JSON list of C-alpha atoms in Angstrom, two decimals:
[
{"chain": "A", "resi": 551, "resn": "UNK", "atom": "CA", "xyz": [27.00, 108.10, 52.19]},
{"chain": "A", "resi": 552, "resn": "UNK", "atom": "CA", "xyz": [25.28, 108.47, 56.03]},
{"chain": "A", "resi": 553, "resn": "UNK", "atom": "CA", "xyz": [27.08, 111.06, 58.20]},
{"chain": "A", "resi": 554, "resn": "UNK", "atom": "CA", "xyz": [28.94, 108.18, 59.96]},
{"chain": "A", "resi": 555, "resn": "UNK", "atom": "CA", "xyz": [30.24, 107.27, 57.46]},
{"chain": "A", "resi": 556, "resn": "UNK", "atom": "CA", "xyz": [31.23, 110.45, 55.88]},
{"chain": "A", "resi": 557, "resn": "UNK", "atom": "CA", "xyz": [33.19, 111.23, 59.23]},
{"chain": "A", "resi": 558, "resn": "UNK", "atom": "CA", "xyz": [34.79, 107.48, 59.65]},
{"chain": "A", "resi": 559, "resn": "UNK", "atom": "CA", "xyz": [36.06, 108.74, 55.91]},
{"chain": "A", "resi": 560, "resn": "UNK", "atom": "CA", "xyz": [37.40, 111.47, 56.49]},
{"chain": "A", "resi": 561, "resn": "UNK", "atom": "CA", "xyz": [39.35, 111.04, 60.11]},
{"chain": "A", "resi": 562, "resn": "UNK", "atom": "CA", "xyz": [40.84, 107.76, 58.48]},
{"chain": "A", "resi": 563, "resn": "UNK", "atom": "CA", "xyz": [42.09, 109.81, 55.27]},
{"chain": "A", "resi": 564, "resn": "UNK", "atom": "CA", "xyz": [43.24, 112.85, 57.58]},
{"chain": "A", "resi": 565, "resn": "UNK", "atom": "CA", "xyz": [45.10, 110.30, 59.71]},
{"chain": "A", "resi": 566, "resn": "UNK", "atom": "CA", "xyz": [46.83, 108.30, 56.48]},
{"chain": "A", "resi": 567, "resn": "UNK", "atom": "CA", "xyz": [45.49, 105.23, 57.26]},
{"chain": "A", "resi": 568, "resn": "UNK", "atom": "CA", "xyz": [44.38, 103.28, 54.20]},
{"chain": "A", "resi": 569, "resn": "UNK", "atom": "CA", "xyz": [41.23, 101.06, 54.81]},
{"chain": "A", "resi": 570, "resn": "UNK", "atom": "CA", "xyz": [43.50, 97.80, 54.78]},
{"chain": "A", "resi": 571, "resn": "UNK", "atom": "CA", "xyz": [45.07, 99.34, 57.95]},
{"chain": "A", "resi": 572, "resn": "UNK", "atom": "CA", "xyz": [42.19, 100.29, 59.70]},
{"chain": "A", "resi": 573, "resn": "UNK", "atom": "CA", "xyz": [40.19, 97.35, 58.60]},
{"chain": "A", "resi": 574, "resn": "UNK", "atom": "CA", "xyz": [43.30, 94.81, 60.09]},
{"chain": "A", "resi": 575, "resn": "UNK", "atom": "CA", "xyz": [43.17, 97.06, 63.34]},
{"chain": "A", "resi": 576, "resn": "UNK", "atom": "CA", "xyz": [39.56, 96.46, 63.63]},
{"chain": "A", "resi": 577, "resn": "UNK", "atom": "CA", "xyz": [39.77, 93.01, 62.94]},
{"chain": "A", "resi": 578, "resn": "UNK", "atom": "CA", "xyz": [37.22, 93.11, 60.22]},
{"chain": "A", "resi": 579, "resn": "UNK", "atom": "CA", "xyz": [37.74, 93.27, 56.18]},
{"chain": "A", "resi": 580, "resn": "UNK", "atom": "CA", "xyz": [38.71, 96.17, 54.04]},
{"chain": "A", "resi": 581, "resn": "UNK", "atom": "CA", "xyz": [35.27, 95.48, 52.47]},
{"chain": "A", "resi": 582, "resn": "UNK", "atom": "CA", "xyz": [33.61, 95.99, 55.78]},
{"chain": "A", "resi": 583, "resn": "UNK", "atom": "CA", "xyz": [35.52, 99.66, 56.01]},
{"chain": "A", "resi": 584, "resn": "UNK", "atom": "CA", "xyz": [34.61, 100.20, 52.57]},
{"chain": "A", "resi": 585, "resn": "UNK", "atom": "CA", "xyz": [30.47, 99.35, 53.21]},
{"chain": "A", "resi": 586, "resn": "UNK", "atom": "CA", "xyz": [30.97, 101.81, 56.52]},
{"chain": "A", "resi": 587, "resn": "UNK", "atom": "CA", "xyz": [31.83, 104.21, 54.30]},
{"chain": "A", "resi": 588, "resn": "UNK", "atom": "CA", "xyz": [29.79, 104.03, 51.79]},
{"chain": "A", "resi": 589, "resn": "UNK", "atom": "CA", "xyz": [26.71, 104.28, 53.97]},
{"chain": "A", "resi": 590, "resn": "UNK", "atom": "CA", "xyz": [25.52, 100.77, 52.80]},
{"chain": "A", "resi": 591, "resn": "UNK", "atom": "CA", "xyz": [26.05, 99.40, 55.94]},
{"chain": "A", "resi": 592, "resn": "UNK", "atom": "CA", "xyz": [26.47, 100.50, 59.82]},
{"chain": "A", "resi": 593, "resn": "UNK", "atom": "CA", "xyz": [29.36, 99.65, 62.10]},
{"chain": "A", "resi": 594, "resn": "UNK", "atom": "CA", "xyz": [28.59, 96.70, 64.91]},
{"chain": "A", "resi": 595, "resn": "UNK", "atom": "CA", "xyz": [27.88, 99.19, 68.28]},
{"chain": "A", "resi": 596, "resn": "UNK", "atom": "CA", "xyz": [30.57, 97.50, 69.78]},
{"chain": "A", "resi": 597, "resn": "UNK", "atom": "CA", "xyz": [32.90, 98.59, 67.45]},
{"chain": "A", "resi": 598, "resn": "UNK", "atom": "CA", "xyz": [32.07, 102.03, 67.78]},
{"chain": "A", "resi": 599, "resn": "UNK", "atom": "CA", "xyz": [34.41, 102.62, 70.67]},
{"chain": "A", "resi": 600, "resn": "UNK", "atom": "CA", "xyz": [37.44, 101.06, 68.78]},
{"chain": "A", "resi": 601, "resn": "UNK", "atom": "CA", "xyz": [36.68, 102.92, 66.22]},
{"chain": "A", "resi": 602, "resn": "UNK", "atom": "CA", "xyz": [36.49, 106.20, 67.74]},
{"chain": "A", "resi": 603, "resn": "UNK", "atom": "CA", "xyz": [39.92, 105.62, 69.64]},
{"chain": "A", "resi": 604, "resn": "UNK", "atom": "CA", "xyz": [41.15, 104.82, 66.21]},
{"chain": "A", "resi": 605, "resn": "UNK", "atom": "CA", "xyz": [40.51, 108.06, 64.97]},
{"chain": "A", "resi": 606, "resn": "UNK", "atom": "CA", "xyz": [41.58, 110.14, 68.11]},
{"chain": "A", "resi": 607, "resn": "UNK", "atom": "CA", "xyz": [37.76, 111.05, 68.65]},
{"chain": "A", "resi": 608, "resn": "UNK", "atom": "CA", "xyz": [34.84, 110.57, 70.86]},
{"chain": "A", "resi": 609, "resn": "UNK", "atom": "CA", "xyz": [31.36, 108.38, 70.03]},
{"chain": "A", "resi": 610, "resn": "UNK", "atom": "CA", "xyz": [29.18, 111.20, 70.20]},
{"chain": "A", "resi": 611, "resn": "UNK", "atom": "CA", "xyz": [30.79, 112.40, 67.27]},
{"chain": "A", "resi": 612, "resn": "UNK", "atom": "CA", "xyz": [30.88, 109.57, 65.93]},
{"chain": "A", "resi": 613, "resn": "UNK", "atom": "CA", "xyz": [27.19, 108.77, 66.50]},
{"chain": "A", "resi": 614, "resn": "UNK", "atom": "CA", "xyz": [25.36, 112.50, 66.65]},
{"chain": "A", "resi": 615, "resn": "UNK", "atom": "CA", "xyz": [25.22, 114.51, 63.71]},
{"chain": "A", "resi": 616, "resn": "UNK", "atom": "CA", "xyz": [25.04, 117.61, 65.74]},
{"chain": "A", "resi": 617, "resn": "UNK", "atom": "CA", "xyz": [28.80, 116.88, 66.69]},
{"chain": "A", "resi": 618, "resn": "UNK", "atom": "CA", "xyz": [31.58, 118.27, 65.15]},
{"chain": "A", "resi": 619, "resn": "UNK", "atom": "CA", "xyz": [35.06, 118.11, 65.34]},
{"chain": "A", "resi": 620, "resn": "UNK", "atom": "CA", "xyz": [35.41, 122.15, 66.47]},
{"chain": "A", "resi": 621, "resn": "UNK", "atom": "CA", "xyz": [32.40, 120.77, 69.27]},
{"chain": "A", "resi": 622, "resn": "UNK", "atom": "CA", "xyz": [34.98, 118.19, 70.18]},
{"chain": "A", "resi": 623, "resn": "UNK", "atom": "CA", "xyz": [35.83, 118.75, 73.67]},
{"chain": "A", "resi": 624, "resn": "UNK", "atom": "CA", "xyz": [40.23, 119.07, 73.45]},
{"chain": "A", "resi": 625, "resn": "UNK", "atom": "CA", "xyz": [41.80, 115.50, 73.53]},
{"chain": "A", "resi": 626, "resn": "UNK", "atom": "CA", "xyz": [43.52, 116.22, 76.75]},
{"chain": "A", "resi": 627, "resn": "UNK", "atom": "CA", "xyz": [39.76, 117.12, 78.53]},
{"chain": "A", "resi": 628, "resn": "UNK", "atom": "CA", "xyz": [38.65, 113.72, 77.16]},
{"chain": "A", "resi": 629, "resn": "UNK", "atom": "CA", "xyz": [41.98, 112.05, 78.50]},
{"chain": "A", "resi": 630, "resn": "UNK", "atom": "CA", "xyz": [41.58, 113.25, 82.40]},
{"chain": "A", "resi": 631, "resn": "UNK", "atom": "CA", "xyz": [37.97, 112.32, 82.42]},
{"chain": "A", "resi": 632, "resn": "UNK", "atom": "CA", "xyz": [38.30, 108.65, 81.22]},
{"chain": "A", "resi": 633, "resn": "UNK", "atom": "CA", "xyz": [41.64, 107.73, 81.81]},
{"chain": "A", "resi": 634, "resn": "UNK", "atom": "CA", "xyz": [42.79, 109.98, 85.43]},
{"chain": "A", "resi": 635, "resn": "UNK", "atom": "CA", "xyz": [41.32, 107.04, 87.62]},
{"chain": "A", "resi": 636, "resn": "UNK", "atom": "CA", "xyz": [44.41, 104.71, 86.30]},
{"chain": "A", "resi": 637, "resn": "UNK", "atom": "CA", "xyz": [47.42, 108.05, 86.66]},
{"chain": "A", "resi": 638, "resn": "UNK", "atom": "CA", "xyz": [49.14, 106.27, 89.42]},
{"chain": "A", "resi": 639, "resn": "UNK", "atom": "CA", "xyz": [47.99, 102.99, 88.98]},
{"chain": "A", "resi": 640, "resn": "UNK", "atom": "CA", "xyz": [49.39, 99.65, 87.79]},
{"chain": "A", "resi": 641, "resn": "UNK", "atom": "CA", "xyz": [47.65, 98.93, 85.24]},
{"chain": "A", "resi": 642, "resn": "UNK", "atom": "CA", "xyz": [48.36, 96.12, 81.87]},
{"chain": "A", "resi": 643, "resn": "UNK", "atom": "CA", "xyz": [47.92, 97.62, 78.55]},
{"chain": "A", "resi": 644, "resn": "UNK", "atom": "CA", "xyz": [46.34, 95.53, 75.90]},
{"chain": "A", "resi": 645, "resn": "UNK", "atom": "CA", "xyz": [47.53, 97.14, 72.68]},
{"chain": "A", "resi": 646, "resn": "UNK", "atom": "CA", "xyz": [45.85, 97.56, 68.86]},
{"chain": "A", "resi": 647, "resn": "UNK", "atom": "CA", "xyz": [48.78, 95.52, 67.63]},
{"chain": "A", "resi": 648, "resn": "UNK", "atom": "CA", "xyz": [50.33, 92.99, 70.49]},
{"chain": "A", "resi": 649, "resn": "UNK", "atom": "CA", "xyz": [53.51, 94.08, 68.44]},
{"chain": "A", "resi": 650, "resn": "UNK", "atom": "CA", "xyz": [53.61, 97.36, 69.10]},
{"chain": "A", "resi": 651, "resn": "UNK", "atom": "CA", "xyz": [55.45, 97.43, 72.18]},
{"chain": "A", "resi": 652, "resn": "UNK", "atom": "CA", "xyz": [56.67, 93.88, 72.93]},
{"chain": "A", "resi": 653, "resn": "UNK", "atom": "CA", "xyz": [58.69, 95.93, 75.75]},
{"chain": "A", "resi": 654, "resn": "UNK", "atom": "CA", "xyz": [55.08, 96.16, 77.49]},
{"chain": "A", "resi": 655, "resn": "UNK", "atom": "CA", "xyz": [53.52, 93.12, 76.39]},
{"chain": "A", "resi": 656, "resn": "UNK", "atom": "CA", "xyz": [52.11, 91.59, 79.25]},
{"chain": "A", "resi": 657, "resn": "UNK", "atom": "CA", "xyz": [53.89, 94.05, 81.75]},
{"chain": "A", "resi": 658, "resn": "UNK", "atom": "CA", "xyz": [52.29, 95.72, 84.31]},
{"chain": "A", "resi": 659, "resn": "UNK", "atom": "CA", "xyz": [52.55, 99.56, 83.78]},
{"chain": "A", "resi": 660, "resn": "UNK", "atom": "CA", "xyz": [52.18, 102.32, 86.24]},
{"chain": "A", "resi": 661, "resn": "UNK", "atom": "CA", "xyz": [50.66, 105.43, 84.31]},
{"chain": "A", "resi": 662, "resn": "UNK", "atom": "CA", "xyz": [52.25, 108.40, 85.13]},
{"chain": "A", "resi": 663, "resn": "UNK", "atom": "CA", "xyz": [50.47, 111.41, 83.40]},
{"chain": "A", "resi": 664, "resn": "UNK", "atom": "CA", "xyz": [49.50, 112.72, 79.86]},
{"chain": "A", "resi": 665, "resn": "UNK", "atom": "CA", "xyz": [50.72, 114.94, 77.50]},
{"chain": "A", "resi": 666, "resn": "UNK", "atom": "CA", "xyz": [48.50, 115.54, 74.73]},
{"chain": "A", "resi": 667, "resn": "UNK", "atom": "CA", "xyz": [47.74, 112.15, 73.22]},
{"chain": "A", "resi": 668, "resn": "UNK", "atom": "CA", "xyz": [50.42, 110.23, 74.75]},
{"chain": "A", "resi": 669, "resn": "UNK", "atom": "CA", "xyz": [50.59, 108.50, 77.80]},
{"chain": "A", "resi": 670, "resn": "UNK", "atom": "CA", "xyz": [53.59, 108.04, 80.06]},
{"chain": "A", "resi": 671, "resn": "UNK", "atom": "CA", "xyz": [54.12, 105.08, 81.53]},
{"chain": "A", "resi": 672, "resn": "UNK", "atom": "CA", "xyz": [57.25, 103.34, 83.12]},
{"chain": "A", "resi": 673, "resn": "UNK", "atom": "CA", "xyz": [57.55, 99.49, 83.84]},
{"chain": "A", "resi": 674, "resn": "UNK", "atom": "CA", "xyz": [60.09, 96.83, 85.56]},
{"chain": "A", "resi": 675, "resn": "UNK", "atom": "CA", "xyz": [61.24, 94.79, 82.86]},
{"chain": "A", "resi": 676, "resn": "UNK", "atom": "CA", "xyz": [63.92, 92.08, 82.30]},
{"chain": "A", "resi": 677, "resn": "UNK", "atom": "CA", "xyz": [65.82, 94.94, 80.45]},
{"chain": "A", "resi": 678, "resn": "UNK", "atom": "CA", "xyz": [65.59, 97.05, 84.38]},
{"chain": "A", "resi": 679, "resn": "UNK", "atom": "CA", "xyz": [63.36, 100.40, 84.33]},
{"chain": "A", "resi": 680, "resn": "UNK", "atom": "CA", "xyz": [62.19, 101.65, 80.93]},
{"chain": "A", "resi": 681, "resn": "UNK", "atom": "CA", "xyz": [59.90, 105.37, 80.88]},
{"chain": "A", "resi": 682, "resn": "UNK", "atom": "CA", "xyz": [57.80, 105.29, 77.59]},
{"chain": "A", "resi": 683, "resn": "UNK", "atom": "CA", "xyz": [55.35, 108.05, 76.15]},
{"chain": "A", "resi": 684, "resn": "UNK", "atom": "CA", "xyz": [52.63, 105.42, 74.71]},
{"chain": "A", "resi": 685, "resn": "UNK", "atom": "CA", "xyz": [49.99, 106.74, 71.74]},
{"chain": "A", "resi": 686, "resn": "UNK", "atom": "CA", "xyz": [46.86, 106.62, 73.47]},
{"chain": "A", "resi": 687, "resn": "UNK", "atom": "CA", "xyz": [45.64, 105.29, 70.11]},
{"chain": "A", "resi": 688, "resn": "UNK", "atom": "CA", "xyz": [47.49, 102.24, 69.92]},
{"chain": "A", "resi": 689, "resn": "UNK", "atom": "CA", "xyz": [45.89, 100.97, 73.53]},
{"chain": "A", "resi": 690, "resn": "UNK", "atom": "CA", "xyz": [43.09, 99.20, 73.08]},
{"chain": "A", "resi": 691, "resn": "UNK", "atom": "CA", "xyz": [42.28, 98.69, 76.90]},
{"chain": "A", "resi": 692, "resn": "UNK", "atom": "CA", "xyz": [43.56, 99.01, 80.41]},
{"chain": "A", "resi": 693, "resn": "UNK", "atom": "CA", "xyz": [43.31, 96.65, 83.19]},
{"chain": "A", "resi": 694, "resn": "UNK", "atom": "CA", "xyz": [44.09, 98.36, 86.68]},
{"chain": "A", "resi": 695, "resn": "UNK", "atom": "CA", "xyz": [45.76, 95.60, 88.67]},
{"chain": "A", "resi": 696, "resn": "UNK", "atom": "CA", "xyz": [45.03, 95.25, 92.43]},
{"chain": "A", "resi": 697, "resn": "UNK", "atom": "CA", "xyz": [46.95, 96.91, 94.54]},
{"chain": "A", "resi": 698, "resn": "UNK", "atom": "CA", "xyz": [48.57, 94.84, 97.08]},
{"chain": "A", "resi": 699, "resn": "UNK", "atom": "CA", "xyz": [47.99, 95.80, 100.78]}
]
């Protein structure tokens, strides 16, 4: 077993996620998980980032074997530098799961702030205003939406 592997392995089993379930998140095969971990095979690099959100940690750990987990910068440090451009911002939120908050699906969002690894976010919806906290690892991607002038 590679050291990516060894890590993908361990985050997953820390997290309780069996491989099915991170192998249907991924969109790949539990077989595919299995090969990662193993070390008989090496993740896609564009999977890397999914992968990595996944498991609430960054690529360079991921990818550098000089990386650990007490190296990890805290989540909220790696929150404000990737995400603080969208705080105040309409954004839409494509999700992991499209089920996983059908009160968002295809909504736009305005991100209000962090707290920890959560997100808050409120939205107009049919239902009137809703205010959310939103695991940052269920969000796959944000769009920021142009802001009208």
């Amino acid at each position: 077993m590679n050291e990516l592997g060894k890590k993908i392995a361990s985050k997953r089993k820390d997290l309780g996620i069996t491989q099915i379930e991170f192998a249907e998140k991924l969109n790949v095969t539990r077989q595919t998980v299995s090969r990662w971990e193993a070390g008989s095979v090496f993740p896609d690099i564009d999977k890397i980032p999914d992968i990595a959100a996944l498991l609430n940690v960054s690529c360079d750990y991921l990818l550098r074997d000089d990386v650990t987990l007490e190296s990890e910068p805290p989540v909220q440090g790696r929150i404000s530098r990737l995400l603080k451009n969208a705080e105040g911002k309409k954004v839409m939120i494509s999700f992991f799961d499209d089920d996983a908050d059908p009160d968002l699906y295809n909504t736009p969002v305005t991100i209000s702030g962090f707290e920890g690894s959560w997100m808050k976010a409120s939205a107009e919806t049919k239902k009137g205003r809703i205010e959310k906290l939103i695991p940052l690892s269920a969000v796959l991607s944000l769009e920021i939406l142009q802001e009208e002038k």
